Amino acid sequence: MTGFVEVAVLASTILFVLTWTFVVLVAPHLRWRATISPMRRISIARAWLYAPFWVPLALLAGSLSLGLVADPLGDHCLKHAHWHHLCWVHPPQPTNHAIVWLLPTAILIPALGSLARVLRDVSREGRLAKDLVWVSSPCGLGPDIRLIDQEKPIALTIGWRTPHILLSSGLVQHISSHAFQTVLAHERAHISRGDIPLALIDRFTASLLPRSVANPLLEHISLGREMACDVAAANKVGGPIVVARALTEVAALGMKPVATGLSLVGSTLELRVTYLLQPATKEWGWCVPATILAAVVAAGAGPVHTVVETLITFLLQS
């Protein structure tokens, strides 16, 4: 193993641990405004959920760029010859220290265990989804819509490879035609947005965080997803008031979320109705995310670079 690979592996591991710890300590205390737009809510929640991955990569890119930029000007590595510096230009000599593979392994093993548990749950839910499709029947409204002979009101989208919309006979019989069209438009919006595979990726990522941290973030992603589909449905069926009425009509039937798929009542209805009637007037462009990313990269090229080199030197010389 070359010296550069050693410090790169250790740097990635250290940055992952530091970012993971920061997310665990800070994310539970975030304050969310009720009127925040769906895409902004989803973007913020996913930025925190995936932070242990994208933040270390951005910091590492900034740290490595420092040597490339500084070398023509007289590289700083020459002033810190005793350090195991993180630099393309002046990589350190390999140490073959056991900590280089022990530290990543200590993190990887429990992470794989968490991912395996989620995979088991997803497989079980996949079998349930197949059973639901098997016992359902076509209803003449499209190849993606199937009817379940069930008095309990059900409306959900299942299947990450071949999505289907499942509606129960109890729901179809007890809601108005406007509400029925709204339900179809909402569920079809889930399919067109690719929400099911994205939700699956979110679940795998969330398994690497404590539940007390991951669950609120997943709930905000779910709420933003449902709000976005409500807006899409409003554009199809005649406006937000029609969708708001449909949501309250469906809620009055006592519909409950199902153990698989994306359900129409998967998030707080009060917040969704409030947003439909008082939508946000302004969305973020690319400016804010790009500025945040640039700031993280700059931090990697600045103070984080020195901190990581100091920690690597301490670990390899201890």
Short mmCIF file of C-alpha atoms in Angstrom, two decimals:
data_model
loop_
_atom_site.label_atom_id
_atom_site.label_comp_id
_atom_site.label_asym_id
_atom_site.label_seq_id
_atom_site.Cartn_x
_atom_site.Cartn_y
_atom_site.Cartn_z
CA MET A 1 0.00 0.00 0.00
CA THR A 2 1.50 3.34 -1.04
CA GLY A 3 1.86 6.21 1.37
CA PHE A 4 -0.70 8.29 -0.49
CA VAL A 5 -3.30 5.50 -0.40
CA GLU A 6 -2.72 5.15 3.35
CA VAL A 7 -3.36 8.81 4.09
CA ALA A 8 -6.29 8.96 1.63
CA VAL A 9 -7.99 5.98 3.32
CA LEU A 10 -7.41 7.41 6.78
CA ALA A 11 -8.52 10.88 5.69
CA SER A 12 -11.75 9.52 4.21
CA THR A 13 -12.46 7.52 7.36
CA ILE A 14 -11.71 10.45 9.68
CA LEU A 15 -13.88 12.83 7.65
CA PHE A 16 -16.72 10.29 7.57
CA VAL A 17 -16.61 9.87 11.36
CA LEU A 18 -16.44 13.62 11.99
CA THR A 19 -19.32 14.35 9.58
CA TRP A 20 -21.42 11.47 10.93
CA THR A 21 -20.92 12.77 14.47
CA PHE A 22 -21.84 16.31 13.43
CA VAL A 23 -25.05 15.09 11.77
CA VAL A 24 -26.01 13.01 14.81
CA LEU A 25 -25.50 15.97 17.16
CA VAL A 26 -27.04 18.74 15.05
CA ALA A 27 -29.74 17.25 12.79
CA PRO A 28 -32.23 16.42 15.61
CA HIS A 29 -32.34 20.11 16.56
CA LEU A 30 -33.19 21.48 13.11
CA ARG A 31 -36.26 23.71 12.93
CA TRP A 32 -38.54 23.33 9.94
CA ARG A 33 -41.01 25.97 8.78
CA ALA A 34 -44.46 24.67 7.88
CA THR A 35 -44.57 26.73 4.67
CA ILE A 36 -41.27 25.51 3.23
CA SER A 37 -41.66 24.29 -0.36
CA PRO A 38 -41.64 20.54 -1.12
CA MET A 39 -38.40 20.51 -3.11
CA ARG A 40 -36.60 22.66 -0.57
CA ARG A 41 -37.79 20.40 2.26
CA ILE A 42 -36.62 17.31 0.39
CA SER A 43 -33.29 18.91 -0.56
CA ILE A 44 -32.49 19.98 3.00
CA ALA A 45 -33.46 16.63 4.50
CA ARG A 46 -31.47 14.67 1.92
CA ALA A 47 -28.47 16.98 2.31
CA TRP A 48 -28.35 16.03 6.00
CA LEU A 49 -29.18 12.38 5.38
CA TYR A 50 -26.40 11.94 2.80
CA ALA A 51 -23.95 14.33 4.50
CA PRO A 52 -21.66 11.51 5.79
CA PHE A 53 -20.95 10.73 2.12
CA TRP A 54 -20.92 13.97 0.14
CA VAL A 55 -19.29 16.17 2.79
CA PRO A 56 -16.18 13.94 3.21
CA LEU A 57 -15.82 13.73 -0.58
CA ALA A 58 -16.01 17.52 -0.93
CA LEU A 59 -13.61 18.08 1.96
CA LEU A 60 -11.18 15.49 0.59
CA ALA A 61 -11.32 17.11 -2.86
CA GLY A 62 -10.50 20.46 -1.28
CA SER A 63 -7.69 18.99 0.80
CA LEU A 64 -6.09 17.31 -2.22
CA SER A 65 -6.43 20.42 -4.37
CA LEU A 66 -4.35 22.40 -1.88
CA GLY A 67 -1.15 20.57 -2.83
CA LEU A 68 -1.76 21.02 -6.56
CA VAL A 69 -2.36 24.75 -6.17
CA ALA A 70 0.38 25.39 -3.65
CA ASP A 71 3.17 23.40 -5.31
CA PRO A 72 4.11 26.05 -7.93
CA LEU A 73 4.23 28.63 -5.13
CA GLY A 74 6.39 26.58 -2.79
CA ASP A 75 4.46 23.71 -1.30
CA HIS A 76 3.56 23.81 2.38
CA CYS A 77 4.50 20.10 2.71
CA LEU A 78 8.17 21.11 2.78
CA LYS A 79 7.51 23.05 5.98
CA HIS A 80 5.92 20.03 7.66
CA ALA A 81 8.23 17.20 6.64
CA HIS A 82 7.48 15.26 9.82
CA TRP A 83 3.76 15.06 8.95
CA HIS A 84 2.00 12.36 6.93
CA HIS A 85 0.74 15.03 4.58
CA LEU A 86 -2.31 14.64 2.37
CA CYS A 87 -0.80 15.67 -0.95
CA TRP A 88 -0.60 14.35 -4.52
CA VAL A 89 2.72 16.06 -5.11
CA HIS A 90 4.62 14.97 -1.99
CA PRO A 91 3.03 11.70 -0.80
CA PRO A 92 4.50 10.26 2.41
CA GLN A 93 6.37 6.99 2.69
CA PRO A 94 4.17 3.96 3.44
CA THR A 95 4.03 2.90 7.09
CA ASN A 96 2.02 -0.35 6.77
CA HIS A 97 0.45 0.55 10.12
CA ALA A 98 -2.43 -1.71 11.22
CA ILE A 99 -4.64 1.30 11.96
CA VAL A 100 -4.91 1.97 8.21
CA TRP A 101 -7.22 -1.02 7.74
CA LEU A 102 -8.46 -1.54 11.31
CA LEU A 103 -10.21 1.82 11.52
CA PRO A 104 -12.18 1.52 8.23
CA THR A 105 -13.03 -2.11 9.03
CA ALA A 106 -14.38 -1.14 12.45
CA ILE A 107 -16.81 1.21 10.68
CA LEU A 108 -17.61 -1.01 7.70
CA ILE A 109 -18.68 -4.13 9.62
CA PRO A 110 -21.57 -2.55 11.60
CA ALA A 111 -22.56 -0.54 8.51
CA LEU A 112 -22.89 -3.75 6.48
CA GLY A 113 -24.97 -5.25 9.29
CA SER A 114 -27.37 -2.29 9.17
CA LEU A 115 -27.63 -2.50 5.38
CA ALA A 116 -28.34 -6.24 5.60
CA ARG A 117 -31.24 -5.63 8.00
CA VAL A 118 -32.77 -3.06 5.64
CA LEU A 119 -32.31 -5.46 2.71
CA ARG A 120 -34.16 -8.14 4.66
CA ASP A 121 -37.05 -5.75 5.36
CA VAL A 122 -37.15 -4.56 1.75
CA SER A 123 -37.27 -8.17 0.52
CA ARG A 124 -40.17 -8.91 2.86
CA GLU A 125 -42.04 -5.82 1.66
CA GLY A 126 -41.32 -6.77 -1.94
CA ARG A 127 -42.98 -10.14 -1.41
CA LEU A 128 -45.97 -8.39 0.18
CA ALA A 129 -46.22 -6.04 -2.82
CA LYS A 130 -46.19 -8.99 -5.22
CA ASP A 131 -48.93 -10.69 -3.22
CA LEU A 132 -51.06 -7.53 -3.34
CA VAL A 133 -50.65 -7.28 -7.11
CA TRP A 134 -51.43 -10.99 -7.44
CA VAL A 135 -54.75 -10.76 -5.56
CA SER A 136 -55.76 -7.53 -7.34
CA SER A 137 -57.47 -7.25 -10.71
CA PRO A 138 -57.41 -4.81 -13.66
CA CYS A 139 -60.05 -2.10 -13.48
CA GLY A 140 -60.03 -0.65 -17.00
CA LEU A 141 -58.42 2.66 -16.01
CA GLY A 142 -54.97 1.81 -17.30
CA PRO A 143 -52.41 -1.01 -17.14
CA ASP A 144 -50.80 0.51 -14.04
CA ILE A 145 -54.00 0.62 -11.96
CA ARG A 146 -55.38 -2.44 -10.18
CA LEU A 147 -58.34 -2.97 -7.87
CA ILE A 148 -58.32 -4.86 -4.56
CA ASP A 149 -61.55 -6.37 -3.25
CA GLN A 150 -61.21 -4.80 0.17
CA GLU A 151 -63.70 -2.70 2.10
CA LYS A 152 -60.94 -0.82 3.91
CA PRO A 153 -59.92 2.33 1.95
CA ILE A 154 -56.53 1.82 0.28
CA ALA A 155 -54.65 3.89 -2.29
CA LEU A 156 -50.95 3.29 -2.74
CA THR A 157 -48.19 2.94 -5.30
CA ILE A 158 -45.96 -0.13 -5.08
CA GLY A 159 -43.16 -1.71 -7.09
CA TRP A 160 -39.80 -0.06 -7.72
CA ARG A 161 -39.20 -1.83 -11.05
CA THR A 162 -42.77 -2.05 -12.37
CA PRO A 163 -44.91 0.40 -10.39
CA HIS A 164 -48.61 -0.28 -9.87
CA ILE A 165 -51.34 1.82 -8.30
CA LEU A 166 -53.54 -0.24 -5.99
CA LEU A 167 -57.03 1.00 -5.10
CA SER A 168 -59.48 -0.80 -2.85
CA SER A 169 -63.12 -1.27 -3.79
CA GLY A 170 -64.06 0.40 -0.51
CA LEU A 171 -62.24 3.57 -1.51
CA VAL A 172 -63.66 3.67 -5.04
CA GLN A 173 -67.22 3.20 -3.79
CA HIS A 174 -67.14 5.85 -1.08
CA ILE A 175 -65.38 8.87 -2.62
CA SER A 176 -66.61 11.40 -5.13
CA SER A 177 -65.48 11.40 -8.75
CA HIS A 178 -63.37 14.54 -8.19
CA ALA A 179 -61.62 12.92 -5.22
CA PHE A 180 -61.08 9.74 -7.24
CA GLN A 181 -59.42 11.65 -10.08
CA THR A 182 -57.27 13.47 -7.52
CA VAL A 183 -56.14 10.18 -5.98
CA LEU A 184 -55.17 8.84 -9.40
CA ALA A 185 -53.28 12.03 -10.30
CA HIS A 186 -51.45 11.97 -6.97
CA GLU A 187 -50.38 8.34 -7.25
CA ARG A 188 -49.34 8.74 -10.89
CA ALA A 189 -47.17 11.67 -9.82
CA HIS A 190 -45.27 9.27 -7.55
CA ILE A 191 -44.55 7.07 -10.57
CA SER A 192 -43.50 9.91 -12.87
CA ARG A 193 -41.19 11.34 -10.17
CA GLY A 194 -39.51 7.97 -9.55
CA ASP A 195 -40.30 8.25 -5.84
CA ILE A 196 -40.23 4.54 -5.02
CA PRO A 197 -36.59 3.78 -6.00
CA LEU A 198 -35.48 7.08 -4.46
CA ALA A 199 -37.26 6.18 -1.22
CA LEU A 200 -35.48 2.82 -1.25
CA ILE A 201 -32.07 4.52 -1.54
CA ASP A 202 -33.04 6.89 1.26
CA ARG A 203 -33.86 3.94 3.53
CA PHE A 204 -30.51 2.26 2.92
CA THR A 205 -28.67 5.50 3.65
CA ALA A 206 -30.75 6.18 6.76
CA SER A 207 -29.79 2.78 8.18
CA LEU A 208 -26.28 4.15 8.79
CA LEU A 209 -27.62 6.77 11.22
CA PRO A 210 -29.33 6.30 14.60
CA ARG A 211 -33.10 6.02 14.26
CA SER A 212 -33.62 9.13 16.38
CA VAL A 213 -31.71 11.07 13.70
CA ALA A 214 -32.74 9.24 10.53
CA ASN A 215 -36.49 8.91 11.13
CA PRO A 216 -37.25 12.67 11.34
CA LEU A 217 -35.24 13.24 8.15
CA LEU A 218 -37.11 10.45 6.37
CA GLU A 219 -40.41 11.91 7.59
CA HIS A 220 -39.53 15.30 6.10
CA ILE A 221 -38.55 13.66 2.81
CA SER A 222 -41.86 11.78 2.83
CA LEU A 223 -43.80 14.97 3.61
CA GLY A 224 -42.03 16.87 0.83
CA ARG A 225 -42.67 13.99 -1.57
CA GLU A 226 -46.40 13.96 -0.77
CA MET A 227 -46.61 17.75 -1.03
CA ALA A 228 -44.94 17.64 -4.45
CA CYS A 229 -47.43 15.02 -5.64
CA ASP A 230 -50.30 17.09 -4.25
CA VAL A 231 -49.09 20.05 -6.32
CA ALA A 232 -48.75 17.84 -9.41
CA ALA A 233 -52.28 16.55 -8.86
CA ALA A 234 -53.57 20.12 -8.45
CA ASN A 235 -52.17 20.97 -11.87
CA LYS A 236 -54.11 18.05 -13.34
CA VAL A 237 -57.51 18.19 -11.65
CA GLY A 238 -58.34 21.87 -11.32
CA GLY A 239 -56.33 23.52 -8.58
CA PRO A 240 -55.19 23.17 -4.97
CA ILE A 241 -58.65 23.57 -3.44
CA VAL A 242 -59.86 20.46 -5.28
CA VAL A 243 -56.89 18.48 -3.94
CA ALA A 244 -57.36 19.83 -0.41
CA ARG A 245 -61.00 18.73 -0.46
CA ALA A 246 -60.02 15.30 -1.76
CA LEU A 247 -57.44 14.87 1.01
CA THR A 248 -59.96 15.71 3.71
CA GLU A 249 -62.54 13.43 2.08
CA VAL A 250 -60.12 10.51 2.01
CA ALA A 251 -58.99 11.22 5.57
CA ALA A 252 -62.62 11.12 6.72
CA LEU A 253 -62.80 7.50 5.53
CA GLY A 254 -60.12 6.57 8.06
CA MET A 255 -57.47 5.53 5.54
CA LYS A 256 -54.27 4.26 7.19
CA PRO A 257 -50.76 3.82 5.71
CA VAL A 258 -49.96 0.32 4.43
CA ALA A 259 -46.76 -1.56 5.33
CA THR A 260 -45.39 -1.27 1.79
CA GLY A 261 -45.33 1.27 -1.03
CA LEU A 262 -46.20 4.97 -0.98
CA SER A 263 -49.62 5.72 0.46
CA LEU A 264 -51.76 8.79 -0.11
CA VAL A 265 -51.91 9.33 3.68
CA GLY A 266 -48.22 8.72 4.27
CA SER A 267 -47.56 12.15 5.81
CA THR A 268 -49.26 14.81 7.90
CA LEU A 269 -52.42 15.86 6.09
CA GLU A 270 -52.75 19.15 7.99
CA LEU A 271 -49.39 20.41 6.74
CA ARG A 272 -50.16 19.28 3.20
CA VAL A 273 -53.51 21.07 3.13
CA THR A 274 -51.91 24.19 4.62
CA TYR A 275 -49.25 24.21 1.91
CA LEU A 276 -51.82 23.71 -0.85
CA LEU A 277 -53.77 26.74 0.34
CA GLN A 278 -50.69 28.85 1.17
CA PRO A 279 -47.88 27.69 -1.14
CA ALA A 280 -44.34 29.02 -0.95
CA THR A 281 -43.74 31.82 -3.43
CA LYS A 282 -40.06 31.24 -4.12
CA GLU A 283 -37.87 28.20 -4.77
CA TRP A 284 -34.14 27.85 -4.46
CA GLY A 285 -32.12 27.85 -7.65
CA TRP A 286 -28.72 26.23 -7.98
CA CYS A 287 -27.05 29.21 -6.31
CA VAL A 288 -27.57 28.14 -2.68
CA PRO A 289 -26.47 24.47 -3.07
CA ALA A 290 -23.50 25.53 -5.21
CA THR A 291 -22.44 28.09 -2.60
CA ILE A 292 -22.67 25.51 0.20
CA LEU A 293 -20.64 22.99 -1.82
CA ALA A 294 -17.99 25.61 -2.62
CA ALA A 295 -17.77 26.54 1.07
CA VAL A 296 -17.26 22.89 2.06
CA VAL A 297 -14.54 22.42 -0.58
CA ALA A 298 -12.86 25.63 0.59
CA ALA A 299 -12.95 24.37 4.18
CA GLY A 300 -11.24 21.19 3.00
CA ALA A 301 -8.48 23.25 1.41
CA GLY A 302 -8.19 25.38 4.54
CA PRO A 303 -8.43 24.43 8.22
CA VAL A 304 -9.77 20.91 7.65
CA HIS A 305 -6.64 20.01 5.66
CA THR A 306 -4.38 20.79 8.61
CA VAL A 307 -6.66 19.09 11.14
CA VAL A 308 -6.83 15.87 9.10
CA GLU A 309 -3.06 15.78 8.57
CA THR A 310 -2.54 16.26 12.30
CA LEU A 311 -4.92 13.41 13.16
CA ILE A 312 -3.34 11.10 10.56
CA THR A 313 0.14 11.83 11.92
CA PHE A 314 -1.07 11.15 15.46
CA LEU A 315 -2.66 7.82 14.47
CA LEU A 316 0.30 6.56 12.45
CA GLN A 317 2.93 7.60 14.98
CA SER A 318 1.10 6.35 18.05
#
